[in-house]
PDB file of C-alpha atoms and ligand atoms in Angstrom:
ATOM      1  CA  UNK A 247     144.843 103.854  72.959  1.00 55.00           C
ATOM      2  CA  UNK A 248     142.465 103.108  69.695  1.00 54.00           C
ATOM      3  CA  UNK A 249     139.816 105.285  68.291  1.00 56.00           C
ATOM      4  CA  UNK A 250     137.271 102.275  69.359  1.00 46.00           C
ATOM      5  CA  UNK A 251     137.995 102.094  72.873  1.00 55.00           C
ATOM      6  CA  UNK A 252     138.755 105.833  73.026  1.00 52.00           C
ATOM      7  CA  UNK A 253     134.854 105.920  71.918  1.00 49.00           C
ATOM      8  CA  UNK A 254     134.602 103.016  74.578  1.00 48.00           C
ATOM      9  CA  UNK A 255     135.426 104.876  76.848  1.00 46.00           C
ATOM     10  CA  UNK A 256     133.830 108.361  76.426  1.00 45.00           C
ATOM     11  CA  UNK A 257     130.693 106.694  76.441  1.00 46.00           C
ATOM     12  CA  UNK A 258     131.089 104.799  79.742  1.00 39.00           C
ATOM     13  CA  UNK A 259     132.125 107.810  81.114  1.00 44.00           C
ATOM     14  CA  UNK A 260     129.170 109.350  80.449  1.00 45.00           C
ATOM     15  CA  UNK A 261     126.522 107.078  81.616  1.00 40.00           C
ATOM     16  CA  UNK A 262     128.564 107.731  84.871  1.00 44.00           C
ATOM     17  CA  UNK A 263     128.838 111.254  84.378  1.00 46.00           C
ATOM     18  CA  UNK A 264     125.223 110.981  84.316  1.00 44.00           C
ATOM     19  CA  UNK A 265     124.571 108.302  86.935  1.00 41.00           C
ATOM     20  CA  UNK A 266     123.227 105.270  84.673  1.00 42.00           C
ATOM     21  CA  UNK A 267     126.715 103.213  86.038  1.00 43.00           C
ATOM     22  CA  UNK A 268     125.662 102.790  89.798  1.00 43.00           C
ATOM     23  CA  UNK A 269     127.583  99.949  91.790  1.00 43.00           C
ATOM     24  CA  UNK A 270     125.894  96.970  93.463  1.00 45.00           C
ATOM     25  CA  UNK A 271     126.815  97.915  96.929  1.00 45.00           C
ATOM     26  CA  UNK A 272     126.130 101.350  96.688  1.00 44.00           C
ATOM     27  CA  UNK A 273     122.406 100.412  95.966  1.00 47.00           C
ATOM     28  CA  UNK A 274     120.339 101.006  99.451  1.00 57.00           C
ATOM     29  CA  UNK A 275     119.104  97.630 101.079  1.00 74.00           C
ATOM     30  CA  UNK A 276     116.188  97.090 102.944  1.00 74.00           C
ATOM     31  CA  UNK A 277     118.034  96.328 105.993  1.00 75.00           C
ATOM     32  CA  UNK A 278     120.139 100.032 105.506  1.00 88.00           C
ATOM     33  CA  UNK A 279     116.966 101.605 106.503  1.00 96.00           C
ATOM     34  CA  UNK A 280     116.085 103.148 109.371  1.00 97.00           C
ATOM     35  CA  UNK A 281     112.562 102.226 111.516  1.00 98.00           C
ATOM     36  CA  UNK A 282     110.561 104.710 111.058  1.00 98.00           C
ATOM     37  CA  UNK A 283     109.568 106.407 114.666  1.00 98.00           C
ATOM     38  CA  UNK A 284     105.893 106.929 115.772  1.00 98.00           C
ATOM     39  CA  UNK A 285     106.840 110.763 116.455  1.00 98.00           C
ATOM     40  CA  UNK A 286     107.710 111.280 112.408  1.00 98.00           C
ATOM     41  CA  UNK A 287     105.381 114.020 112.167  1.00 98.00           C
ATOM     42  CA  UNK A 288     104.613 111.435 108.268  1.00 97.00           C
ATOM     43  CA  UNK A 289     103.890 108.944 110.399  1.00 98.00           C
ATOM     44  CA  UNK A 290     101.880 111.448 112.876  1.00 98.00           C
ATOM     45  CA  UNK A 291      99.920 112.478 110.273  1.00 97.00           C
ATOM     46  CA  UNK A 292      99.107 109.082 109.088  1.00 97.00           C
ATOM     47  CA  UNK A 293      98.186 107.859 112.414  1.00 97.00           C
ATOM     48  CA  UNK A 294     101.327 105.416 112.243  1.00 98.00           C
ATOM     49  CA  UNK A 295     101.840 103.379 115.592  1.00 98.00           C
ATOM     50  CA  UNK A 296     104.042 100.135 115.996  1.00 98.00           C
ATOM     51  CA  UNK A 297     101.663  97.908 117.420  1.00 98.00           C
ATOM     52  CA  UNK A 298      98.382  97.916 115.586  1.00 97.00           C
ATOM     53  CA  UNK A 299      96.512  96.097 118.614  1.00 96.00           C
ATOM     54  CA  UNK A 300      97.122  99.443 120.471  1.00 96.00           C
ATOM     55  CA  UNK A 301      94.187 101.178 118.058  1.00 95.00           C
ATOM     56  CA  UNK A 302      90.948 100.229 119.043  1.00 94.00           C
ATOM     57  CA  UNK A 303      89.144  99.162 116.089  1.00 93.00           C
ATOM     58  CA  UNK A 304      85.845 101.458 116.361  1.00 92.00           C
ATOM     59  CA  UNK A 305      88.792 104.554 115.233  1.00 92.00           C
ATOM     60  CA  UNK A 306      89.597 103.164 111.876  1.00 94.00           C
ATOM     61  CA  UNK A 307      88.517 104.385 108.572  1.00 92.00           C
ATOM     62  CA  UNK A 308      88.179 101.174 107.464  1.00 88.00           C
ATOM     63  CA  UNK A 309      86.130  98.428 108.918  1.00 88.00           C
ATOM     64  CA  UNK A 310      88.631  95.015 107.464  1.00 90.00           C
ATOM     65  CA  UNK A 311      88.882  93.194 111.139  1.00 92.00           C
ATOM     66  CA  UNK A 312      92.509  92.132 110.555  1.00 94.00           C
ATOM     67  CA  UNK A 313      94.087  95.008 109.946  1.00 97.00           C
ATOM     68  CA  UNK A 314      98.352  95.165 110.504  1.00 98.00           C
ATOM     69  CA  UNK A 315     101.594  96.469 107.944  1.00 98.00           C
ATOM     70  CA  UNK A 316     102.129  92.575 107.591  1.00 98.00           C
ATOM     71  CA  UNK A 317      98.582  92.253 105.759  1.00 97.00           C
ATOM     72  CA  UNK A 318      98.776  95.430 104.066  1.00 98.00           C
ATOM     73  CA  UNK A 319      98.293  96.284 100.067  1.00 98.00           C
ATOM     74  CA  UNK A 320     101.107  98.422 100.102  1.00 98.00           C
ATOM     75  CA  UNK A 321     104.062  97.206 102.483  1.00 98.00           C
ATOM     76  CA  UNK A 322     106.897  95.457 101.155  1.00 97.00           C
ATOM     77  CA  UNK A 323     110.193  93.492 101.117  1.00 96.00           C
ATOM     78  CA  UNK A 324     109.867  89.761 102.926  1.00 95.00           C
ATOM     79  CA  UNK A 325     106.641  88.314 104.603  1.00 96.00           C
ATOM     80  CA  UNK A 326     108.302  87.037 107.761  1.00 96.00           C
ATOM     81  CA  UNK A 327     110.945  90.299 108.351  1.00 96.00           C
ATOM     82  CA  UNK A 328     109.729  92.248 111.067  1.00 97.00           C
ATOM     83  CA  UNK A 329     110.510  95.442 109.970  1.00 97.00           C
ATOM     84  CA  UNK A 330     110.040  95.983 106.330  1.00 98.00           C
ATOM     85  CA  UNK A 331     109.482  99.031 103.603  1.00 98.00           C
ATOM     86  CA  UNK A 332     106.174 100.366 102.677  1.00 98.00           C
ATOM     87  CA  UNK A 333     105.058 102.584  99.512  1.00 97.00           C
ATOM     88  CA  UNK A 334     103.300 105.653 102.262  1.00 98.00           C
ATOM     89  CA  UNK A 335     106.825 106.440 103.665  1.00 98.00           C
ATOM     90  CA  UNK A 336     109.661 106.464 101.475  1.00 96.00           C
ATOM     91  CA  UNK A 337     112.714 105.238 102.685  1.00 96.00           C
ATOM     92  CA  UNK A 338     112.155 103.895 105.888  1.00 97.00           C
ATOM     93  CA  UNK A 339     110.954 100.863 107.452  1.00 98.00           C
ATOM     94  CA  UNK A 340     108.321 100.378 109.545  1.00 98.00           C
ATOM     95  CA  UNK A 341     107.228  97.224 112.221  1.00 98.00           C
ATOM     96  CA  UNK A 342     105.076  94.628 110.626  1.00 98.00           C
ATOM     97  CA  UNK A 343     102.645  94.481 113.860  1.00 98.00           C
ATOM     98  CA  UNK A 344     102.376  97.968 113.043  1.00 98.00           C
ATOM     99  CA  UNK A 345      99.100 100.105 111.417  1.00 98.00           C
ATOM    100  CA  UNK A 346      98.185 103.455 110.056  1.00 98.00           C
ATOM    101  CA  UNK A 347      95.400 105.057 108.802  1.00 97.00           C
ATOM    102  CA  UNK A 348      95.801 103.745 104.870  1.00 97.00           C
ATOM    103  CA  UNK A 349      96.059 101.047 105.531  1.00 97.00           C
ATOM    104  CA  UNK A 350      94.295  98.664 102.687  1.00 97.00           C
ATOM    105  CA  UNK A 351      93.584  95.461 102.074  1.00 95.00           C
ATOM    106  CA  UNK A 352      95.680  92.712  99.853  1.00 92.00           C
ATOM    107  CA  UNK A 353      93.619  92.247  96.483  1.00 86.00           C
TER     108      UNK A 353
HETATM  109 FE1  SF4 B 558     101.193  99.799 107.789  1.00 97.06          FE
HETATM  110 FE2  SF4 B 558      99.721  99.335 105.232  1.00 97.06          FE
HETATM  111 FE3  SF4 B 558     100.400 101.616 106.780  1.00 97.06          FE
HETATM  112 FE4  SF4 B 558     101.980 101.340 105.097  1.00 97.06          FE
HETATM  113  S1  SF4 B 558     100.326 101.636 104.263  1.00 97.06           S
HETATM  114  S2  SF4 B 558     102.250 101.777 107.947  1.00 97.06           S
HETATM  115  S3  SF4 B 558     102.254  99.440 105.721  1.00 97.06           S
HETATM  116  S4  SF4 B 558      99.642  99.622 107.647  1.00 97.06           S
END
């Protein structure tokens, strides 16, 4: 092993030890995340439900008429997916037809 090879090996080893090198297969895809359940303590705190139609409109903190995860500013992932990531519930998927009290209109 040349001096240059040794230096490169040491740099790569240090980067890997620091977690800088991440294999693409280890990145979590949205499809691998579990679905948020309505009885999850965080979901209950935010009054999350899978079906926005089950929420009495008068009880919503925001008066906007059309409210569902699919048209919320905090939804992530791809339009059309039935279950999508949400900024409020990291690591879990919410139902595109769902709703929670944090709903906010897209700008
Ligand atoms: Fe749905 Fe928006 Fe609440 Fe996330 S913040 S659960 S996208 S309504």
